[in-house]
Coordinates of C-alpha atoms and ligand atoms in Angstrom, one line a residue:
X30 CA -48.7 -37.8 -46.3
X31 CA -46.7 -41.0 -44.7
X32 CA -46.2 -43.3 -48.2
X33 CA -44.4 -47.1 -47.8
X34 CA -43.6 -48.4 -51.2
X35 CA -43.9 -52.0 -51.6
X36 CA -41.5 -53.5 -54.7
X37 CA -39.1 -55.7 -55.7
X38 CA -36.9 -53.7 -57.3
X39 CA -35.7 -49.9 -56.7
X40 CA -32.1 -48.9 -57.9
X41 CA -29.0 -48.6 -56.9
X42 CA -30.1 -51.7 -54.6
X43 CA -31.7 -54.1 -57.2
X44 CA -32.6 -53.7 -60.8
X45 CA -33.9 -55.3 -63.9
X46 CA -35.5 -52.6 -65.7
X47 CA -37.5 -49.4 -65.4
X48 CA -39.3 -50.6 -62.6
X49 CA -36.1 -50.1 -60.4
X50 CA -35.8 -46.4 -61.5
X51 CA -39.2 -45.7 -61.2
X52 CA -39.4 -46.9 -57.8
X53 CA -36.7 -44.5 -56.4
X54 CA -36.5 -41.5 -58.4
X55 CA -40.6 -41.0 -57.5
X56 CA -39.2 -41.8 -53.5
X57 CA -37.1 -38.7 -54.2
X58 CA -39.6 -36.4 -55.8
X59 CA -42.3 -37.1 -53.4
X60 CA -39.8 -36.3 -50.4
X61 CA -39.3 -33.3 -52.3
X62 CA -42.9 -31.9 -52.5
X63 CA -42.8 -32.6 -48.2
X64 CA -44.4 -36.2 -48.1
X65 CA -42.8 -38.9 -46.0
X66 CA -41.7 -42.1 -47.9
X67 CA -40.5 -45.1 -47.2
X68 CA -39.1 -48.4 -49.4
X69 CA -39.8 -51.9 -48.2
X70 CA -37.4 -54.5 -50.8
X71 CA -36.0 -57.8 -50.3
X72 CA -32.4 -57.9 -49.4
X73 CA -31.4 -60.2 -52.1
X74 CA -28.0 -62.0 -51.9
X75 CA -26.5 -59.3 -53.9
X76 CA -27.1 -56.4 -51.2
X77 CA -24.3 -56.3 -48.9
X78 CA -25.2 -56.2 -45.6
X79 CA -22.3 -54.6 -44.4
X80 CA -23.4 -51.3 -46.2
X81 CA -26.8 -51.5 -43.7
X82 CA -27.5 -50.9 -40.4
X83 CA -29.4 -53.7 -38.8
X84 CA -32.8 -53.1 -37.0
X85 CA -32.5 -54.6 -33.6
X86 CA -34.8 -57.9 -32.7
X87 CA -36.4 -59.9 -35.6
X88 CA -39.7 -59.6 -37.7
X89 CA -41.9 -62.8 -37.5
X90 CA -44.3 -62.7 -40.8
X91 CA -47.2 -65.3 -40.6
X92 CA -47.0 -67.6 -43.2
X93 CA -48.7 -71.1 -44.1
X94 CA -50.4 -71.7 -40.9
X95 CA -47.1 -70.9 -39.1
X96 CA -44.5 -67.8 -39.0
X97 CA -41.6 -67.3 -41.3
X98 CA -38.5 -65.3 -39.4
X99 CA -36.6 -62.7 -41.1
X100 CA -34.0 -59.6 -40.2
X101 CA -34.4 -56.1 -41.3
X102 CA -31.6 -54.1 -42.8
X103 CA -31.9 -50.1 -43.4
X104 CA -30.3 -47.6 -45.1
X105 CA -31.3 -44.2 -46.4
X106 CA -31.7 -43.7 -50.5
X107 CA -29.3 -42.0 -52.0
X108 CA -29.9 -38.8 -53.1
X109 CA -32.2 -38.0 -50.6
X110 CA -32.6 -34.5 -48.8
X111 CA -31.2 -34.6 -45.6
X112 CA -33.9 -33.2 -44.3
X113 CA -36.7 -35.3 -44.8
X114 CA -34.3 -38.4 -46.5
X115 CA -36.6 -41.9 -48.0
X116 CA -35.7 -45.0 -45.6
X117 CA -35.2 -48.2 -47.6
X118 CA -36.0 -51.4 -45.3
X119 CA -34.6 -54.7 -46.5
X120 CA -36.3 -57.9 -45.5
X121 CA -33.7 -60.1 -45.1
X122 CA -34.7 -64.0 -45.2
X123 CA -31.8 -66.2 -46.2
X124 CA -34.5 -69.0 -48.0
X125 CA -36.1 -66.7 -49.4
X126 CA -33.7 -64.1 -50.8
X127 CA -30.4 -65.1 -50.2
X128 CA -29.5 -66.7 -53.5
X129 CA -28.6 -65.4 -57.2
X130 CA -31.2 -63.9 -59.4
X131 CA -34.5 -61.2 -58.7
X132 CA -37.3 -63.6 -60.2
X133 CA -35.1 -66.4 -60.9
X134 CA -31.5 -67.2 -63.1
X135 CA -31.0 -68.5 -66.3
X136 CA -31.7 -71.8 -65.8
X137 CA -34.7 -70.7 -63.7
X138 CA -36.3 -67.7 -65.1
X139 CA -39.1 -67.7 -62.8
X140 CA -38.0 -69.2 -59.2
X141 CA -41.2 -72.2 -58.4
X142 CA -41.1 -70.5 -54.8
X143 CA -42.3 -66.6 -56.5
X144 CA -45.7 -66.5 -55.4
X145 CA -43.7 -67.7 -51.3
X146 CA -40.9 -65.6 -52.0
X147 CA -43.1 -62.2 -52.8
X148 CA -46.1 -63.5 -50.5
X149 CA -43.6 -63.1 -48.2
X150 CA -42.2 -59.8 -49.1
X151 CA -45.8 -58.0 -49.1
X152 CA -46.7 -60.4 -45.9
X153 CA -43.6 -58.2 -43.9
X154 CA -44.8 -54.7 -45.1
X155 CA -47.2 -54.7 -43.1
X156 CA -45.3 -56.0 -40.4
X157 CA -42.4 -53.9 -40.5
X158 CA -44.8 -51.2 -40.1
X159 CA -45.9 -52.6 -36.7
X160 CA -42.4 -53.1 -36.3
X161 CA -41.5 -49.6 -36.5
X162 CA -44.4 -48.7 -35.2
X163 CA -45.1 -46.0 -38.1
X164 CA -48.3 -46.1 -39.8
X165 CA -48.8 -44.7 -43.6
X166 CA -51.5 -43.3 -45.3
X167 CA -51.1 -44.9 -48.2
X168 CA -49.4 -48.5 -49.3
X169 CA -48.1 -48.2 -52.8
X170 CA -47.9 -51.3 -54.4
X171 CA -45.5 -52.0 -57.4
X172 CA -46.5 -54.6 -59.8
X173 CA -47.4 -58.1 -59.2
X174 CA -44.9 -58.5 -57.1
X175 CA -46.2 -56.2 -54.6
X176 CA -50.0 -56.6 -55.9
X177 CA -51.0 -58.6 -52.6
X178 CA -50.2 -55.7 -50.2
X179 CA -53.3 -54.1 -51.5
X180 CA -55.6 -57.5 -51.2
X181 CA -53.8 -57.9 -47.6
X182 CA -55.2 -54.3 -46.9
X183 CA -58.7 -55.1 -48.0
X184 CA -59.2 -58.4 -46.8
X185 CA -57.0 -58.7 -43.7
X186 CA -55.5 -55.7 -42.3
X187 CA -57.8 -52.7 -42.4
X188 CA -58.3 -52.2 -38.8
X189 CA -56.9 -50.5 -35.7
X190 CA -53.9 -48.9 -36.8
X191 CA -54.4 -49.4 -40.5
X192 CA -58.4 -48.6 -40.5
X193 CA -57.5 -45.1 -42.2
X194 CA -54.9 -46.4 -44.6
X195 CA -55.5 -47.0 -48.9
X196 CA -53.5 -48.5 -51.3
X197 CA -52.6 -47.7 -54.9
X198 CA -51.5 -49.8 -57.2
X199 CA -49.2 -49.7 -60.2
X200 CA -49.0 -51.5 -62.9
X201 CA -45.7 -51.1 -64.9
X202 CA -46.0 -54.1 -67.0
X203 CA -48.8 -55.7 -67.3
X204 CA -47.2 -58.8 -69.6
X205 CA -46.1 -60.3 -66.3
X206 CA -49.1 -61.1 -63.8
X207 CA -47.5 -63.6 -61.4
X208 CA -50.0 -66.4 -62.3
X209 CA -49.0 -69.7 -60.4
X210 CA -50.8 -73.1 -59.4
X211 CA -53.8 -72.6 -56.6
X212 CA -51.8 -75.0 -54.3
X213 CA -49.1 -71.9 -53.7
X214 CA -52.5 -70.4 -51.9
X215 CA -51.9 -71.9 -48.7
X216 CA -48.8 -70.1 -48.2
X217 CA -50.3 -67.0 -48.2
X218 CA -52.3 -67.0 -45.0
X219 CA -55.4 -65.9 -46.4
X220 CA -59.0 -67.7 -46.4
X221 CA -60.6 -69.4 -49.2
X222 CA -63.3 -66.9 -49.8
X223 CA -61.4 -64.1 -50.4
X224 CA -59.4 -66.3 -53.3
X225 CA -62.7 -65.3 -54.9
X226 CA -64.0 -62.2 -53.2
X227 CA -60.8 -60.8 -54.2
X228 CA -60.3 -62.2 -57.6
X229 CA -57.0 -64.4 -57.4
X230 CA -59.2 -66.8 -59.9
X231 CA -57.6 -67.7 -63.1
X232 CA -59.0 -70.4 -64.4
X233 CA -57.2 -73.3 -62.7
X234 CA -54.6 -71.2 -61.6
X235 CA -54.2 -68.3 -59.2
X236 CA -53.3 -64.5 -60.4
X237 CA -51.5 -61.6 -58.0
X238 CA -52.1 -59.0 -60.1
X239 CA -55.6 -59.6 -61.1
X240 CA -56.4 -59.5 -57.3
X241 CA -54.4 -56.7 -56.9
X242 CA -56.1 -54.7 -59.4
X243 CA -59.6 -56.0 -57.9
X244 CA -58.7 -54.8 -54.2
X245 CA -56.1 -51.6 -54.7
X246 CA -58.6 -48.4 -53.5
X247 CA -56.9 -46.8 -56.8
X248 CA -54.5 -48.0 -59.4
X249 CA -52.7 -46.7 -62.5
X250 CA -50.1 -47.4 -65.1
X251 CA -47.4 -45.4 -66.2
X252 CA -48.3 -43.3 -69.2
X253 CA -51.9 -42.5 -70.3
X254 CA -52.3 -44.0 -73.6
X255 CA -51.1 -47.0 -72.1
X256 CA -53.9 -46.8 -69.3
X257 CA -56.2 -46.6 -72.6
X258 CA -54.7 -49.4 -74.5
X259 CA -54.8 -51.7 -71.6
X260 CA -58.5 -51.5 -71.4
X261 CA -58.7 -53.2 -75.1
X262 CA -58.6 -56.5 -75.9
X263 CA -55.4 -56.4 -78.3
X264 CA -53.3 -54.9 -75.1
X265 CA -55.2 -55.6 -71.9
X266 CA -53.2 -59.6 -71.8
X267 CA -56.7 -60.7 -70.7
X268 CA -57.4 -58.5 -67.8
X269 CA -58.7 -55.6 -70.0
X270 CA -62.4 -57.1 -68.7
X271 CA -61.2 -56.5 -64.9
X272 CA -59.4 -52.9 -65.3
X273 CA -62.6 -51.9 -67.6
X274 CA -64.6 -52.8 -64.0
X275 CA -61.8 -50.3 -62.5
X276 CA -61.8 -47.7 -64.9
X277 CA -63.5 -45.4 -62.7
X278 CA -60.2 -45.6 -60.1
X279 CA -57.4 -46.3 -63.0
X280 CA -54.9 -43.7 -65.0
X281 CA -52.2 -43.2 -66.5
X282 CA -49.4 -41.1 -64.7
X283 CA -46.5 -40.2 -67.1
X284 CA -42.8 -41.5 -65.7
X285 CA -40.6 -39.1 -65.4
X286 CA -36.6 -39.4 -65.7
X287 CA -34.1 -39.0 -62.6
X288 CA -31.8 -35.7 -63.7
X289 CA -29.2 -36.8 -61.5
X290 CA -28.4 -39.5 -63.1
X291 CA -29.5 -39.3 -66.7
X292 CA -28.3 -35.4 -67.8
X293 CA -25.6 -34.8 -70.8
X294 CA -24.8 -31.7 -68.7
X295 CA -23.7 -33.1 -65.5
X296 CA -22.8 -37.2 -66.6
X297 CA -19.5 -38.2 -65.6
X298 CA -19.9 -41.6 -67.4
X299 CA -19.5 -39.5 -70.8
X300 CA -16.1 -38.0 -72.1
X301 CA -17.7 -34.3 -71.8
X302 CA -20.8 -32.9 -70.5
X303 CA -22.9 -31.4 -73.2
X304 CA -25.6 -29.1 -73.8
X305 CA -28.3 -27.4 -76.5
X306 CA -25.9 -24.3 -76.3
X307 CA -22.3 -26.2 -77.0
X308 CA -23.3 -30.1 -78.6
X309 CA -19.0 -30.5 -78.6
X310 CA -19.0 -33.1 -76.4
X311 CA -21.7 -35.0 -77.8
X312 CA -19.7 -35.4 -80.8
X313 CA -16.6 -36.6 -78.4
X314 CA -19.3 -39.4 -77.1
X315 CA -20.2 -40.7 -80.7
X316 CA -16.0 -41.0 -81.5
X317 CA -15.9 -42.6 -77.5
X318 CA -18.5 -44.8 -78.6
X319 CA -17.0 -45.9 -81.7
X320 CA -13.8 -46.5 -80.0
X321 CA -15.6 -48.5 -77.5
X322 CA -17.4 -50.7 -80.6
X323 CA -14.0 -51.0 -82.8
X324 CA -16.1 -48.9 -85.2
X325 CA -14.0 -47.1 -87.8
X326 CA -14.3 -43.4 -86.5
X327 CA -16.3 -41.8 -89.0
X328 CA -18.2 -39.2 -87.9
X329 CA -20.2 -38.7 -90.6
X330 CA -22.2 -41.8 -90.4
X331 CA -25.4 -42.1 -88.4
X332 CA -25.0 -44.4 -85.1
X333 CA -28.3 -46.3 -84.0
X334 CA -28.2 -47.5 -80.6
X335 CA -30.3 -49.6 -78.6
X336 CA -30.4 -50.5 -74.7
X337 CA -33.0 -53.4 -73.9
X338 CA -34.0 -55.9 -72.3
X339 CA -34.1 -59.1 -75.2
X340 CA -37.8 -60.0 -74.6
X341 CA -40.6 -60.2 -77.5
X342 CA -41.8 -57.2 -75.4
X343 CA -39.1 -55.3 -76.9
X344 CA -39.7 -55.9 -80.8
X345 CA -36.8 -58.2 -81.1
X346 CA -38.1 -60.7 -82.5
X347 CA -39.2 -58.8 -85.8
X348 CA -35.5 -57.1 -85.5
X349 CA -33.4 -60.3 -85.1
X350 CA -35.8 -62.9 -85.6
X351 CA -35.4 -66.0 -87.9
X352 CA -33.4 -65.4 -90.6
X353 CA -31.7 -61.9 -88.9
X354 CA -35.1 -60.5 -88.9
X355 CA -34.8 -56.6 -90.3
X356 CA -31.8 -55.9 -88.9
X357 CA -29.9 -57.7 -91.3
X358 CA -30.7 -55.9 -94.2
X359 CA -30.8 -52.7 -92.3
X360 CA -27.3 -53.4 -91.7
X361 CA -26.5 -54.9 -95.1
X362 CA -28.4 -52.0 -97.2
X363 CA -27.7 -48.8 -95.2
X364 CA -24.4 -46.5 -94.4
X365 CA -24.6 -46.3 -90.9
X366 CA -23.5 -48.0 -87.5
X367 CA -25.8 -50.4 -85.4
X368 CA -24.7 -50.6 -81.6
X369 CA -26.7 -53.2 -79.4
X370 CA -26.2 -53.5 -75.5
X371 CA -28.7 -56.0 -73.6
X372 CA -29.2 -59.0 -72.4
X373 CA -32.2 -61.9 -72.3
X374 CA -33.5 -64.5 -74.0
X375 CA -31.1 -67.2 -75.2
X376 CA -32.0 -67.4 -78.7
X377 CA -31.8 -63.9 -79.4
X378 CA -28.5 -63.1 -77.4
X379 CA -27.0 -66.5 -80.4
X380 CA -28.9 -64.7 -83.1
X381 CA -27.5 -61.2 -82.1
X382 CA -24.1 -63.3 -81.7
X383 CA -24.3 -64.5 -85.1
X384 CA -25.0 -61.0 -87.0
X385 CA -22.0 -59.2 -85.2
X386 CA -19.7 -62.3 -87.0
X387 CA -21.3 -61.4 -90.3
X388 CA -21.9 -57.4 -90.4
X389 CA -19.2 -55.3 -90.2
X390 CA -21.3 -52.5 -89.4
X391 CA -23.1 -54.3 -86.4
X392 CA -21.7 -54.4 -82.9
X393 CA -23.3 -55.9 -79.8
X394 CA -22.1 -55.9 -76.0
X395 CA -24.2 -58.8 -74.7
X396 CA -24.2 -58.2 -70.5
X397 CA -25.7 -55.3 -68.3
X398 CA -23.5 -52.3 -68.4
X399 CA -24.3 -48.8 -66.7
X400 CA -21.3 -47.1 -68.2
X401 CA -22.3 -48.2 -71.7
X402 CA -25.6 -47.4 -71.5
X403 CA -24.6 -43.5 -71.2
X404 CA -22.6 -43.7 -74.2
X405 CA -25.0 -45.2 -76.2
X406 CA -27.0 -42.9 -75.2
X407 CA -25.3 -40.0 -75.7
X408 CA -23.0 -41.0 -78.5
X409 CA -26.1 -42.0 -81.1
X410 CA -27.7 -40.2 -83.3
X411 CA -30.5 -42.4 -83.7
X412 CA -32.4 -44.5 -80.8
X413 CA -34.0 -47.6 -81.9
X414 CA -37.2 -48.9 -79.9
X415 CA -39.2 -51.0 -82.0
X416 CA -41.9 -52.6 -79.1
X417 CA -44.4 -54.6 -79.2
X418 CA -45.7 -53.2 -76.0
X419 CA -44.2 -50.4 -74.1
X420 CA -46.0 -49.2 -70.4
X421 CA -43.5 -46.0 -70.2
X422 CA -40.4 -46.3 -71.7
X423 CA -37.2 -44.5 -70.0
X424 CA -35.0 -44.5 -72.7
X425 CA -36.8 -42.6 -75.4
X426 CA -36.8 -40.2 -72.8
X427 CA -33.0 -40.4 -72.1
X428 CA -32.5 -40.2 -75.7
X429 CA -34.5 -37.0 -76.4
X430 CA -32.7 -35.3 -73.4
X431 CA -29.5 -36.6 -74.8
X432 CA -30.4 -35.2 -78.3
X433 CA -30.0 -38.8 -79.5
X434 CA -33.2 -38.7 -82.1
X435 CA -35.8 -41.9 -81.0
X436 CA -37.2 -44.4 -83.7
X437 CA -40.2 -45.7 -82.0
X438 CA -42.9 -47.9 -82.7
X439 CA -46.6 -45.9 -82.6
X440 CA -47.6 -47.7 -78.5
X441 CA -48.2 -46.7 -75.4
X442 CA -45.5 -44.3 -73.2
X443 CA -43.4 -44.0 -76.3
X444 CA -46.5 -42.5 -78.6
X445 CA -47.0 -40.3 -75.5
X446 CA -43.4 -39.1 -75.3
X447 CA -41.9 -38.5 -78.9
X448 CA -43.6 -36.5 -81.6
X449 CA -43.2 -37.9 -85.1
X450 CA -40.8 -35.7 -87.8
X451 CA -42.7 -34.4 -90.8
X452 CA -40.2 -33.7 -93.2
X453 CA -42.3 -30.6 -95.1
X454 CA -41.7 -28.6 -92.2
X455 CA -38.9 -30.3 -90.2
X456 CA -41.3 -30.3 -87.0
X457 CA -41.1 -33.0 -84.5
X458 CA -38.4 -35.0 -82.5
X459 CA -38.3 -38.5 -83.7
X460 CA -39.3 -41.0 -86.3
X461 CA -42.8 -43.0 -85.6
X462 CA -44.3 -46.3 -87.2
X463 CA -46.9 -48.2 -86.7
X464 CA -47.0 -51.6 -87.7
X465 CA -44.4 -54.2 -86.2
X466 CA -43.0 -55.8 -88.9
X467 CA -39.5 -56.0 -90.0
X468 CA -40.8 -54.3 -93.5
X469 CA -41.7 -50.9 -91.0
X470 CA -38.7 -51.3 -89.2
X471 CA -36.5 -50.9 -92.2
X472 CA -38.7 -48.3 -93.6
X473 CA -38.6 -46.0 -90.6
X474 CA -34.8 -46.7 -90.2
X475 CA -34.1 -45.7 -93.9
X476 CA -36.1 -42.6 -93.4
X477 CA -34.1 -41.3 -90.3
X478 CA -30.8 -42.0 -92.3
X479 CA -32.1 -40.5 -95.3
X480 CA -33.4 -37.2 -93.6
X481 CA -29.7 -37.7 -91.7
X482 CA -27.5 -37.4 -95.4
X483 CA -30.5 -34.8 -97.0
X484 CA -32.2 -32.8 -94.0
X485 CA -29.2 -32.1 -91.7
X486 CA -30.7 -28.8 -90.8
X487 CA -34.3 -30.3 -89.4
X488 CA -31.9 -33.4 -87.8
X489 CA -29.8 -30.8 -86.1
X490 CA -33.4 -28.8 -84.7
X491 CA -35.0 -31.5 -83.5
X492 CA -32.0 -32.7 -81.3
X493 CA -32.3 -29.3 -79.7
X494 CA -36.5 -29.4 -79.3
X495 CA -35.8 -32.9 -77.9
X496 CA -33.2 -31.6 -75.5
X497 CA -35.5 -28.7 -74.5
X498 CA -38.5 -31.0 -72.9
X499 CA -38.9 -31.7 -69.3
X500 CA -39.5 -35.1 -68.3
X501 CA -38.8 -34.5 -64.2
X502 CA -40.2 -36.6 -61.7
X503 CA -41.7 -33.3 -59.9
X504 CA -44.7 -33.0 -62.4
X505 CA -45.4 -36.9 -62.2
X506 CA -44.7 -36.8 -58.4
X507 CA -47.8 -34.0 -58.0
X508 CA -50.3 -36.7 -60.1
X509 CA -49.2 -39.5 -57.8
X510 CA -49.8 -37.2 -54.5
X511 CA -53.2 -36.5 -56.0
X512 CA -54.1 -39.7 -56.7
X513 CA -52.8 -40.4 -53.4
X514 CA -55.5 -38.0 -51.8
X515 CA -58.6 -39.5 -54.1
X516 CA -57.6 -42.9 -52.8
X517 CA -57.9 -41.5 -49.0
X518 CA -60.9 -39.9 -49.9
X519 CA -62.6 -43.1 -50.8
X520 CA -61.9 -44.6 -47.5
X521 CA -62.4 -41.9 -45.2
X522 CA -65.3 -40.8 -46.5
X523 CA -68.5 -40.8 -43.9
Ligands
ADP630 P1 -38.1 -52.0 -69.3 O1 -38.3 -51.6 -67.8 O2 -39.3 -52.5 -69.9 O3 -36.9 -52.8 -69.5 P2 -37.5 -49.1 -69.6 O4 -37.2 -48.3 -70.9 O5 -38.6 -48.6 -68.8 O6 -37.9 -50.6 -70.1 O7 -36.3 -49.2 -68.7 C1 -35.1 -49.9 -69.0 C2 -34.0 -49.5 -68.1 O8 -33.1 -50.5 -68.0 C3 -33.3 -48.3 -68.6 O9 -32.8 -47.5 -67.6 C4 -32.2 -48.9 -69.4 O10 -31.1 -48.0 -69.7 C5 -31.8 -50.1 -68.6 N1 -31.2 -51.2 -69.2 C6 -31.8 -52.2 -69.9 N2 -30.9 -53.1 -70.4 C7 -29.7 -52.6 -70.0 C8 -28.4 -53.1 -70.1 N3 -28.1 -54.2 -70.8 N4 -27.4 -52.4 -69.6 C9 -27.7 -51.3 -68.9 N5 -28.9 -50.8 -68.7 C10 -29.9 -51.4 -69.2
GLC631 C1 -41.8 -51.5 -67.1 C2 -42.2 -51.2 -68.5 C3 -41.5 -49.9 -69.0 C4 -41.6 -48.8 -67.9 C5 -41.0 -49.3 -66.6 C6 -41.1 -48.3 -65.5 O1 -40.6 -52.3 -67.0 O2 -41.9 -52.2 -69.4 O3 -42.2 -49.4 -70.2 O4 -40.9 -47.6 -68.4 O5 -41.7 -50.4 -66.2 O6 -42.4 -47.9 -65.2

């Protein structure tokens, strides 16, 4: 099958979160399996040009009544066969893109021009296709983003040389819909009718995902209990109503995690690989990691780590909110080392700020760090994830293959991923809770420590069993290729 993804993010090119590694590493498993995939992303500011080749002549994309101009950049994905390697095309408008920031900066979290901006980006997808003149069989949408390629399809595009092609949708996050004022409509270049037929209606406002999900032939999330708790009220951020309409064409398709990058046996950002067989150097990551912290090298006393974005998506506002939230007295009560690296909203980054001056035992890195993020990971014994929400969830996932045991909240990818410890028979891989309140957050924690001073043996066992799942893209890259096939069958049917 001929695949163009459509996104706003896909690493090593532009990243924010999951979304980024999703994106590529499925590129590189579908490739794999024989498929032919290609990448259409903004070339933001930060993308140097002089690492692309330029397509020769420009793209015009209409916009607003008029056309909008733009270059296209190329390159290949790394780590892709040479065979059969995924293109990555870069629309490259200097109003648009070429400034600081994915969605917006600090000042500016989410840019006024968004619903332009990305209009734009889905707008030249189907253009560059003409471009190149290379038709797919399938648009894959990412997120809101992406979410009016498939409403472009269905209500604009599907004819002569796109008459046989579907779209998929997925949703990776559903807390952020791209909901903006109706005037931003215009821009888009679409008629008035299908702002209803198509289900951009919001209230007063206008919503890309919501249409998305109303015109994508098929659509999914990325685990399965999260596919189920979106269609309830408490987790469906009021379009449970529209994806119950879809449930007949929605799932849940399981992430997997890119073993290039993320394996203790073959990372180079870690003092010495490690394995199940020989866990030596895992124990040279935890001293590395204490070193890195100015943490007195003890190491006898649990590390928790955590990776995150700083959003209330993320629990952090039961961990560090008012009054140090549970982390505090985690901190203050327990023997053990707290390690924090991420970056987000203001008050939490001060709050965060402010424990690291009080608690000895609590060290933070506030900033995006790559390098870090593979010591933490590798260098814990404990991974804390305490979310409100959570679509997927890579780093669980890093942390069971990094025998780094995951403290998770009882929600979507992460319920789906990590089995809870029962400490009768020392089965499991993590520690699981249920409720989101600091009280459940220090309970859970003191558990894992305790079972770390009294069970070593079941600790030490359910490293290994975490270290011995599979979480590759190949498995996941099959459900998207069949999903792939339902969502042609739908079209092409007689
Ligand atoms: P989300 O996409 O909701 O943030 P995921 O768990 O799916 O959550 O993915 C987060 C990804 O971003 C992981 O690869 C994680 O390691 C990375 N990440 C998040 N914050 C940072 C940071 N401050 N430094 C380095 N990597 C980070
Ligand atoms: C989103 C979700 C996260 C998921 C990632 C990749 O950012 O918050 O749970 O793992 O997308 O699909």
């Amino acid at each position: 099958m001929k695949i163009l993804m459509a996104a706003s993010e896909a690493v090593p090119f532009a990243k924010t979160g999951g979304l980024a590694d999703a994106v590529s590493a499925l590129s590189l498993a579908l490739v794999k399996l024989g498929h032919e995939v290609k990448i259409v992303l903004p070339r933001y500011y930060s993308i140097d040009r002089g690492n692309l080749r330029q397509l020769e002549g420009p793209l015009g994309v209409p916009m607003g009544g008029g056309e909008e101009w733009c270059a296209v950049y190329t390159t290949v994905l790394p780590g892709s066969p040479k065979k059969n390697p995924v293109a990555v095309y870069f629309v490259d408008h200097e109003n648009f893109f070429g400034r600081d920031g994915i969605y917006g900066v600090p000042w500016e979290p989410d840019y006024l021009d968004n619903p332009r901006r990305f209009g734009f980006l889905s707008r030249a997808a189907f253009q560059l296709c003409r471009k190149l003149d290379w038709y797919p069989d399938i648009l894959h949408a990412h997120d809101w983003p992406a979410a009016l390629v498939p409403v472009l399809l269905k209500f604009a595009e599907r004819s002569g040389e796109f008459s046989q092609t579907a779209s998929v949708l997925t949703i990776h996050n559903l807390g952020y819909q791209g909901i903006y004022g109706k005037e931003n409509y215009g821009c888009l270049n679409l008629w008035w009718d299908t702002f209803y037929k198509a289900g951009f209606e919001d209230g007063n406002m206008m919503n890309f995902l919501k249409a998305g999900i109303y015109s994508a032939d098929k659509l999914n999330t990325v685990s399965p209990n999260y596919a189920r708790e979106t269609l309830t009220q408490a987790h469906g951020f009021r379009l449970d109503g529209v994806l119950r309409c879809r449930s007949a064409d929605y799932c849940g398709i399981l992430n997997g995690i890119d073993g290039r990058v993320w394996n203790p046996k073959t990372d180079t950002l870690i003092p010495q690989p490690y394995s199940a067989k020989d866990m030596t150097g895992k124990a040279k990551a935890k001293e590395a990691l204490q070193r890195a912290f100015n943490l007195p090298g003890n190491p006898g006393v649990p590390v928790v780590g955590m990776v995150t974005r700083l959003t209330e998506q993320k629990g952090v506002g039961e961990l560090f909110g008012p009054a140090y939230g549970s982390a505090w007295s985690i901190c203050r009560d327990m023997n053990l080392q707290f390690v924090l690296l991420g970056s987000g909203e203001p008050w939490c980054e001060q709050e965060i700020r402010s424990l690291s001056s009080r608690l000895s035992n609590f060290k933070a890195r506030i900033g995006y760090s790559e390098e870090l993020s593979h010591l933490i990971e590798a260098g814990s014994d404990f991974f804390l994830m305490p979310s409100r929400y959570e679509p997927c969830g890579l780093n669980q996932m890093y942390s069971l293959t990094y025998g780094t045991l995951p403290i998770v909240r009882n929600t979507g990818g992460l319920a789906d991923t990590v089995e809870n410890y029962n400490q009768d028979t020392g089965s499991g891989t993590g520690f699981i809770f249920d409720d989101l309140t600091p009280q459940a957050i220090y309970n859970t924690l003191g558990w894992a420590v305790w079972a770390y001073y009294n069970r070593r043996e079941h600790i030490e066992a359910m490293r290994i069993r975490g270290m011995e799942q599979n979480f590759s893209w190949e498995k996941s890259a099959r459900e998207y290729a069949d999903l792939y096939a339902s969502a042609l069958d739908l079209i092409r049917r007689p």
